[in-house]
mmCIF file of C-alpha atoms in Angstrom:
data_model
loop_
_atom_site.group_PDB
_atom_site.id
_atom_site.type_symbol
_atom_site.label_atom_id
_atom_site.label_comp_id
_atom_site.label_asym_id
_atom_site.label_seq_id
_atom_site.Cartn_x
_atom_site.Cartn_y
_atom_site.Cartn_z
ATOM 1 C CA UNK A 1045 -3.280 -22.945 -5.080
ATOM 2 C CA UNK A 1046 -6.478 -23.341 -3.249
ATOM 3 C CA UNK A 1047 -9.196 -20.799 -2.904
ATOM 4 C CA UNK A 1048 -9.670 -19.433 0.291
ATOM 5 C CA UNK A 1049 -11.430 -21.505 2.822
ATOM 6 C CA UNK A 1050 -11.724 -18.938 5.655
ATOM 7 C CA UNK A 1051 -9.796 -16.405 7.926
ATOM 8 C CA UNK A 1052 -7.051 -19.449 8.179
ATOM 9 C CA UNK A 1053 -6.572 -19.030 4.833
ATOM 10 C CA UNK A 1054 -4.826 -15.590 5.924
ATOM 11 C CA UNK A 1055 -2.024 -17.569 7.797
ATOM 12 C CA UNK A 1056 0.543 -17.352 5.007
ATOM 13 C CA UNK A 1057 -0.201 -13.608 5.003
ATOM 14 C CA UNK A 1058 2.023 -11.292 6.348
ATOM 15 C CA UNK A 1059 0.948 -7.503 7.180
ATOM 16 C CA UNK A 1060 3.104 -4.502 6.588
ATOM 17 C CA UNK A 1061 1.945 -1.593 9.082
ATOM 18 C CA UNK A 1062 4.208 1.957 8.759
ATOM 19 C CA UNK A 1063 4.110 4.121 11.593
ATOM 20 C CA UNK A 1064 4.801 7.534 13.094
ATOM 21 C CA UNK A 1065 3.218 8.948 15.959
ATOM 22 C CA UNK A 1066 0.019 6.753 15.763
ATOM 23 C CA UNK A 1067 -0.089 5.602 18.892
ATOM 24 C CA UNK A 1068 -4.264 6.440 19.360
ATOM 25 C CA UNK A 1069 -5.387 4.025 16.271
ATOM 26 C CA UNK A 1070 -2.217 1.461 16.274
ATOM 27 C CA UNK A 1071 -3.200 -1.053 18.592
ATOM 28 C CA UNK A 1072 -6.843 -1.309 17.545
ATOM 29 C CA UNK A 1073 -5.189 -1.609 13.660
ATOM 30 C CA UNK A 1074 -3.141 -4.316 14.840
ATOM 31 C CA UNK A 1075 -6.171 -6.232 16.769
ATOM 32 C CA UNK A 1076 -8.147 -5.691 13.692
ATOM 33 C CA UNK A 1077 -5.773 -7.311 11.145
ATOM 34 C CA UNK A 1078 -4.807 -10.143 13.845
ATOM 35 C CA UNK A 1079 -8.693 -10.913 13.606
ATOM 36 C CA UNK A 1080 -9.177 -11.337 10.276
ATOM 37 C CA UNK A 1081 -6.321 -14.238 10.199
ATOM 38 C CA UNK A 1082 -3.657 -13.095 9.117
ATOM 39 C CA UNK A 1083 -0.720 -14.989 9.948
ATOM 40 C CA UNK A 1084 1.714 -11.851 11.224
ATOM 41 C CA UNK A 1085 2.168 -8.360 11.297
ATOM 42 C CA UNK A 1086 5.095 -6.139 11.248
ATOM 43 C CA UNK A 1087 5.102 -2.940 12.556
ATOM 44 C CA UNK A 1088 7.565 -0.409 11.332
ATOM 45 C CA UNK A 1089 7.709 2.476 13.548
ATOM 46 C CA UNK A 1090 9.747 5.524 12.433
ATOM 47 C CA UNK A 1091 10.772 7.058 15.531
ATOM 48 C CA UNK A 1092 7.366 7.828 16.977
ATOM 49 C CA UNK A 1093 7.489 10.385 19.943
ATOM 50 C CA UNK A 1094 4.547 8.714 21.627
ATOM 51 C CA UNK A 1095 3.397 5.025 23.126
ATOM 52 C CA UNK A 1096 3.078 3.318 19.013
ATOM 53 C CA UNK A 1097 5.872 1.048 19.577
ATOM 54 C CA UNK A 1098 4.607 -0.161 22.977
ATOM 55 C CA UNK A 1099 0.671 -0.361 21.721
ATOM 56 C CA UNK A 1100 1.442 -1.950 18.428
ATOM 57 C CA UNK A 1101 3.099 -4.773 20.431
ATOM 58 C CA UNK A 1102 0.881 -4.914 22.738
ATOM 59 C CA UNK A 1103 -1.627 -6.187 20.107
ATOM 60 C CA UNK A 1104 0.395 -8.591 18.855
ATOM 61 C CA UNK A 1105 2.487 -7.478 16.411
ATOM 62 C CA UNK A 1106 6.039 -7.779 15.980
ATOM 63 C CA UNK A 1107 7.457 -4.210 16.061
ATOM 64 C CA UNK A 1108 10.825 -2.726 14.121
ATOM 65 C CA UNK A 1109 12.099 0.974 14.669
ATOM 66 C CA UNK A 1110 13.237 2.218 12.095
ATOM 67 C CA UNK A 1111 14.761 5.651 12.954
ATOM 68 C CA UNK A 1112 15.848 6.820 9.735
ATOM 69 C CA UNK A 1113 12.452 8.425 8.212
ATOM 70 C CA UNK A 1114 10.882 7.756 5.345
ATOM 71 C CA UNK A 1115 7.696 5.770 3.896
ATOM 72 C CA UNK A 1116 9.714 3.836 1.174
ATOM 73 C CA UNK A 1117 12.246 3.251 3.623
ATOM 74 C CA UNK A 1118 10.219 1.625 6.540
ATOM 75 C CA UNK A 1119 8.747 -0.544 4.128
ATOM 76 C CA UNK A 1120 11.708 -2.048 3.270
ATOM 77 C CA UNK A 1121 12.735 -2.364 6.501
ATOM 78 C CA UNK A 1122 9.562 -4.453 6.386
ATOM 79 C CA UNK A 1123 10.342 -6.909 3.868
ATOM 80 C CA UNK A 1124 13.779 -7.268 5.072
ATOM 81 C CA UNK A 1125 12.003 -8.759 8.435
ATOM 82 C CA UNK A 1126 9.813 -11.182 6.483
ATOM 83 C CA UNK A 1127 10.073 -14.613 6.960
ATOM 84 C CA UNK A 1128 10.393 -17.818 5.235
ATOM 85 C CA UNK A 1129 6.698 -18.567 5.809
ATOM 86 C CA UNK A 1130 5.448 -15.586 3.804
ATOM 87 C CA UNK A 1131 3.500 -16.080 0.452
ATOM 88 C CA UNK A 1132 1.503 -13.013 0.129
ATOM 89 C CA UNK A 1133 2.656 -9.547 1.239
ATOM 90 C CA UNK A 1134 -0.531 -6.854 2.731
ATOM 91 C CA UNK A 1135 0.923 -3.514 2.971
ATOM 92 C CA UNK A 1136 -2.054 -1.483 5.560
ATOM 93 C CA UNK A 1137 -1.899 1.712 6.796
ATOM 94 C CA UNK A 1138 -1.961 2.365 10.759
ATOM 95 C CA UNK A 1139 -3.918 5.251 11.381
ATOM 96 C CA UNK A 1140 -7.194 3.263 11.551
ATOM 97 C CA UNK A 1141 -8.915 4.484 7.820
ATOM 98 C CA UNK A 1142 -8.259 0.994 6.043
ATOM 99 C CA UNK A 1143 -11.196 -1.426 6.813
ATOM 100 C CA UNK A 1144 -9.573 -5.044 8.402
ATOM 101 C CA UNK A 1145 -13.017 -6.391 7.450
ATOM 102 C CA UNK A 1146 -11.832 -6.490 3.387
ATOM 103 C CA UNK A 1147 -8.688 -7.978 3.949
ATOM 104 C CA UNK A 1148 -9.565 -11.338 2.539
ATOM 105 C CA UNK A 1149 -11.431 -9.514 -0.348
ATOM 106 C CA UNK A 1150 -7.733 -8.038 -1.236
ATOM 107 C CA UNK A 1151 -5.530 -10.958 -0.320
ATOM 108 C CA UNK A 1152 -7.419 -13.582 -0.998
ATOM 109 C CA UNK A 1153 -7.214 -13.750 -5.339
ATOM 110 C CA UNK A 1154 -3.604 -13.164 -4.678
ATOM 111 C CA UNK A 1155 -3.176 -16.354 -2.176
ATOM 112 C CA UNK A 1156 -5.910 -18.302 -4.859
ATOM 113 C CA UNK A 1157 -2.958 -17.459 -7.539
ATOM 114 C CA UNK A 1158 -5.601 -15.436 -9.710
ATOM 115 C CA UNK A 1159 -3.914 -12.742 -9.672
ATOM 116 C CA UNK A 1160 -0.247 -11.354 -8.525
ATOM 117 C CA UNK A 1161 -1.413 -7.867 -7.780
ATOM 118 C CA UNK A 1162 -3.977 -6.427 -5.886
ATOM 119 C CA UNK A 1163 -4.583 -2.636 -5.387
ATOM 120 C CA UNK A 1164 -7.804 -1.606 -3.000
ATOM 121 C CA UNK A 1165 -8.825 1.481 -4.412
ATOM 122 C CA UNK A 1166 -10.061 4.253 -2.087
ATOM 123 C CA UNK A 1167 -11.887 5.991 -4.591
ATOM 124 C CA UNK A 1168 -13.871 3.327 -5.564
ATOM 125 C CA UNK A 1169 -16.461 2.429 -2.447
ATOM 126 C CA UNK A 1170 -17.679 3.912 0.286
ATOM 127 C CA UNK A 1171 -16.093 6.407 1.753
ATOM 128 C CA UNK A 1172 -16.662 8.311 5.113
ATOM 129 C CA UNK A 1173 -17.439 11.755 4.781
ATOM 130 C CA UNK A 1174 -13.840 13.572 5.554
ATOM 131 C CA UNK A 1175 -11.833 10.765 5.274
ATOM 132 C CA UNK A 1176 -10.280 11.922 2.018
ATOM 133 C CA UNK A 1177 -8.926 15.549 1.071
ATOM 134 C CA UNK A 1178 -9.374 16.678 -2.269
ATOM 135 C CA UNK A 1179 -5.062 16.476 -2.913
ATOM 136 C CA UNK A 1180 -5.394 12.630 -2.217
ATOM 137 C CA UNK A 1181 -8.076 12.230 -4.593
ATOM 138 C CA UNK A 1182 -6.418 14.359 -6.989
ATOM 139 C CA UNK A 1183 -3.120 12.999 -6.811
ATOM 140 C CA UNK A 1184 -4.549 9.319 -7.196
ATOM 141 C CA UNK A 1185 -5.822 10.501 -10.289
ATOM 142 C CA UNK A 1186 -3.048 12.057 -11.530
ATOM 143 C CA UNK A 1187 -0.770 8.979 -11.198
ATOM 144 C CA UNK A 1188 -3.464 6.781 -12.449
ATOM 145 C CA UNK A 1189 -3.901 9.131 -15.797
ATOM 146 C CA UNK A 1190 0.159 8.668 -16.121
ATOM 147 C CA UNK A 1191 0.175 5.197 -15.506
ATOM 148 C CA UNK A 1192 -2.334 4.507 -17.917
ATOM 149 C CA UNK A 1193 -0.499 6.646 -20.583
ATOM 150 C CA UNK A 1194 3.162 5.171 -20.158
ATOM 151 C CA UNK A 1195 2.182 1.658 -19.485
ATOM 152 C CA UNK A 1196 -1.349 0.999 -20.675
ATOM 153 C CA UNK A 1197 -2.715 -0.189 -17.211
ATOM 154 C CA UNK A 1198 -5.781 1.791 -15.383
ATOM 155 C CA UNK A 1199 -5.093 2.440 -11.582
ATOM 156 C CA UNK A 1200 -7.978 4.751 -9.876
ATOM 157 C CA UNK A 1201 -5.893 5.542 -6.666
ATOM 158 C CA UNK A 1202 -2.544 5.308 -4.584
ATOM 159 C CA UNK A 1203 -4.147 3.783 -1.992
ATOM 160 C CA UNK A 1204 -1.820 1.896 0.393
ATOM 161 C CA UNK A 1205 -3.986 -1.153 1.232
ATOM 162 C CA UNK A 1206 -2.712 -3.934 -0.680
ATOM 163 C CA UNK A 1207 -1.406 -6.355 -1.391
ATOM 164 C CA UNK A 1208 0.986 -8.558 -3.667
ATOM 165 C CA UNK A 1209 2.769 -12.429 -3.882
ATOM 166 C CA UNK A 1210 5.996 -12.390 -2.141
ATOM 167 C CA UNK A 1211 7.687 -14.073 -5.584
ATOM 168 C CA UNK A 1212 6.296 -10.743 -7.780
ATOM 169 C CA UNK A 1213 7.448 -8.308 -5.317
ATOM 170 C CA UNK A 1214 10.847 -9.643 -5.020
ATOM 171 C CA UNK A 1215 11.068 -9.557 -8.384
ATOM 172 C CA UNK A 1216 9.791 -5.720 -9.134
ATOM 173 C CA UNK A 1217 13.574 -4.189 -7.784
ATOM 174 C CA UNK A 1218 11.902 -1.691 -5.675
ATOM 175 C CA UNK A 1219 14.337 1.017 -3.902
ATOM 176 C CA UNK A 1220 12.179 4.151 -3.509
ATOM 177 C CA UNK A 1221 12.774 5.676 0.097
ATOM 178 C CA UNK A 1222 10.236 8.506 0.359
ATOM 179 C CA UNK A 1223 6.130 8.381 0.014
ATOM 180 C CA UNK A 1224 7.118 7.718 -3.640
ATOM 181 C CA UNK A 1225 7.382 3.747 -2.581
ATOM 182 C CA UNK A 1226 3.497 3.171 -4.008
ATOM 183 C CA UNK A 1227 3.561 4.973 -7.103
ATOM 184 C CA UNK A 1228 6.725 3.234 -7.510
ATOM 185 C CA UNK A 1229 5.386 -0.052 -6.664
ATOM 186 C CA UNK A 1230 2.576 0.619 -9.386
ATOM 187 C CA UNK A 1231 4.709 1.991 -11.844
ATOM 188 C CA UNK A 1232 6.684 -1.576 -12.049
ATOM 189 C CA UNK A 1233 3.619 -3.643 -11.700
ATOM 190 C CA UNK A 1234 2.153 -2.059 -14.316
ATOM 191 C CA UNK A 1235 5.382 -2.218 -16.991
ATOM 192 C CA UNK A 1236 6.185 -6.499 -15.254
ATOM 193 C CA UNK A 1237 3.317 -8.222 -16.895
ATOM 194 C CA UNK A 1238 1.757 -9.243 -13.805
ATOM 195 C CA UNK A 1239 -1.447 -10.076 -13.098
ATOM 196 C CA UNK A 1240 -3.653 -6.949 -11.930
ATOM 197 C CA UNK A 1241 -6.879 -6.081 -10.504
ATOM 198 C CA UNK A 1242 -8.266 -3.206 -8.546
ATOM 199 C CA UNK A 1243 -10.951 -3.764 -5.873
ATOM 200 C CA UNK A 1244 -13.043 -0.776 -4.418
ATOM 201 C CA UNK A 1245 -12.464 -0.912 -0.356
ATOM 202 C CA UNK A 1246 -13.489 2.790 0.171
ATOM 203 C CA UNK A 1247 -11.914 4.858 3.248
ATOM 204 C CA UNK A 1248 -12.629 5.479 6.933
ATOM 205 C CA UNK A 1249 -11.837 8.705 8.601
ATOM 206 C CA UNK A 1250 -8.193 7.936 10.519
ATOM 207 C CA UNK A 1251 -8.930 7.142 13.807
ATOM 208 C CA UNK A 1252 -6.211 9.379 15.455
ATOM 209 C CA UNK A 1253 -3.189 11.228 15.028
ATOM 210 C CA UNK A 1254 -2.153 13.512 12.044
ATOM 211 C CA UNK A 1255 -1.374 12.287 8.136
ATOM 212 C CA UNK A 1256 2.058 13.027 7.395
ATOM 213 C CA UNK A 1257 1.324 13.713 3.470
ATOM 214 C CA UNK A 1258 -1.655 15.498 3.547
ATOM 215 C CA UNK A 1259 -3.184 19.105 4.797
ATOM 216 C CA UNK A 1260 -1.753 22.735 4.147
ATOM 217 C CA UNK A 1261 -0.434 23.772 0.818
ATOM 218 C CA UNK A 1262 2.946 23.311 1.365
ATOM 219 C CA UNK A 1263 3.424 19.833 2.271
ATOM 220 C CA UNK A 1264 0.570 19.185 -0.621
ATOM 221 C CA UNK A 1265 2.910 20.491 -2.904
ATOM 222 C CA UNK A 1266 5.842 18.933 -1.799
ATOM 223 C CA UNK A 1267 3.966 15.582 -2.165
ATOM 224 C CA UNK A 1268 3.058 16.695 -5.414
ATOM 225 C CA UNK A 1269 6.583 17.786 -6.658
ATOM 226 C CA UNK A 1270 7.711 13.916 -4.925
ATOM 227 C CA UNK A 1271 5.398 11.997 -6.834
ATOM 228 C CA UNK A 1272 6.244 13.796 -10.659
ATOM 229 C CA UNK A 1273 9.698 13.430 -9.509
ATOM 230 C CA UNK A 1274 9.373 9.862 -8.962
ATOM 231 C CA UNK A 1275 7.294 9.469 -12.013
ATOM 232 C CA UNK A 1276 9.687 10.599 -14.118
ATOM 233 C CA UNK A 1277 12.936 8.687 -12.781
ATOM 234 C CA UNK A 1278 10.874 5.468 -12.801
ATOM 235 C CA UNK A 1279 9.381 5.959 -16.552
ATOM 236 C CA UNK A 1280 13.081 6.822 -17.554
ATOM 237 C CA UNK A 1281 14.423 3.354 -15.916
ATOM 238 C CA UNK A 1282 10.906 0.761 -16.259
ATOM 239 C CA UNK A 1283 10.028 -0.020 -19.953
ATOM 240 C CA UNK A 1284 6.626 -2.291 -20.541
ATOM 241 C CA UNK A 1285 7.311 -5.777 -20.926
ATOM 242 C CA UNK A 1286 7.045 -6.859 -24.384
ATOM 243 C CA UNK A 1287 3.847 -9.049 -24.739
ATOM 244 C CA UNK A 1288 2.509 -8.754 -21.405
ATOM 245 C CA UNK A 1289 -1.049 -9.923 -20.819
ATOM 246 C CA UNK A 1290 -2.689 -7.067 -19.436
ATOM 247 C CA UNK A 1291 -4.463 -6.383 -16.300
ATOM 248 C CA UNK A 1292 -7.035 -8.807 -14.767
ATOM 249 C CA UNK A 1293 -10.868 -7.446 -15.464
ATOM 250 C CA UNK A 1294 -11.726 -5.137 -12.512
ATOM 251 C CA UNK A 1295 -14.051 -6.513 -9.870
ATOM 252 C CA UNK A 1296 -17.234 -4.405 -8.659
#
C-alpha cells in the first residue's frame, strides 16, 4: 500500500464517534475530523437528551441512535454501519479532548500497511492541565501492567483514539457491550499477532458536557470493578498466538 500522500489519503478512513449528551463539542468534533480528510464519520448517539444528533449531522456526519446504552455497544452499532469502502477503522471520542490535527499521525502507518494497530496514547504527550483525572491515568496503567503480564505487549493507556485495518478488526471477535470494549479491543490485539505501535497524542480538556466514566468515587469504582471484570473473562477466553512477532518499535 502506498504511504500517505496527504489529507486524501484519509478517504478510505472511516471515523467512529460515540455519543451521549455532547451536544456543546459534537459538531466542532465532527468539522474537525471532516478536515483532516477523512473519508466518513459515523456518529453513534446513545439516546442523548440534548441537540447531539441534530449538531453531529449538521457537520457532516452520518448519525445512528442507538438507544440501548452502552460504550461497547454503540461501537458496534458502528461497525455494523460501515461500508464497503472502508480500509482503516478511527475510533475518536466526541467530547472535543482528542486532537483532529494527529489523525494522520495515527491512521496513516495503518493505511501505509506498517502496521495493523495503532493506539494514541494519552499519557504519552502533551497534555492540558485538567484534562485527565488521576483514575484515568491510573486505570491506563493498570490495564497496561496486565496486558504486559498475560500477553507480553506494553500499552501505556486506554485511550480511545485509534485506530485499526478493517481486515484485523473483523478478525479480533469483539462482543464487549460496556466501557470494557477498549481494554477488550487491546486485550485481543495484543494475544492476535498483529502488528502494534503506540504513538503519544496527549489530551485536551473536553470541550463540553460531562464524562460518563470518570469523577466521584462511585462511578470510579464501578469503572474499576468493569475493567478487572473484563480482564479476567477475556484472559480466561484469548490465549497468545503461538509465534507471534511482537509489537512494532514505539514511535517518539
Amino acid at each position: 500500500m502506498e504511504p500517505l500522500k496527504g489529507p486524501a489519503s484519509l478517504a478510505a478512513v472511516t471515523a467512529i464517534i460515540p455519543c451521549l449528551d455532547e451536544a456543546e463539542a459534537i459538531g466542532e468534533v465532527v468539522r474537525g475530523v471532516l478536515a483532516q480528510g477523512v473519508g466518513r464519520v459515523v456518529v453513534v448517539d446513545g439516546g442523548s437528551r440534548d441537540a447531539t444528533a441534530e449538531a453531529a449531522h449538521a457537520a457532516g456526519a452520518d448519525v445512528i441512535v442507538e438507544p440501548r446504552r452502552g460504550y461497547g455497544r454503540a461501537m458496534m452499532t458502528g461497525l455494523a454501519a460501515l461500508g464497503p469502502d472502508c480500509a482503516v477503522v478511527l475510533f475518536f471520542d466526541g467530547d472535543g479532548s482528542d486532537d483532529p490535527g494527529r489523525i494522520a499521525a495515527v491512521a496513516g502507518p495503518v493505511l501505509a500497511n506498517e502496521v495493523d494497530f495503532v493506539l494514541g496514547s494519552r499519557l504519552r504527550g502533551a497534555r492540558e492541565q485538567g484534562s485527565l483525572n488521576v483514575s484515568q491515568i491510573v486505570a491506563g496503567r493498570l490495564a497496561g501492567m496486565l496486558i504486559r503480564l498475560r500477553y507480553g505487549v506494553r500499552f501505556t493507556d486506554m485511550s480511545p483514539f485509534r485506530a485499526i485495518s478493517r481486515t484485523a478488526l473483523d478478525g479480533l471477535g469483539m462482543c464487549e457491550e460496556s466501557f470494557g470494549w477498549n481494554l477488550e479491543m487491546q486485550m485481543r490485539v495484543a494475544a492476535s499477532g498483529l502488528r502494534i505501535v503506540e504513538l503519544p497524542v496527549g489530551q485536551r480538556r473536553r470541550r463540553g458536557g460531562a464524562s460518563k466514566v470518570s469523577g466521584d468515587l462511585i462511578v470510579s469504582a464501578r469503572v474499576a470493578w468493569v475493567l478487572l471484570r473484563t480482564f479476567i473473562r477475556i484472559a480466561g477466553a484469548v490465549r497468545r498466538t503461538a509465534g507471534r512477532a511482537g509489537p512494532a518499535p514505539r514511535r517518539p
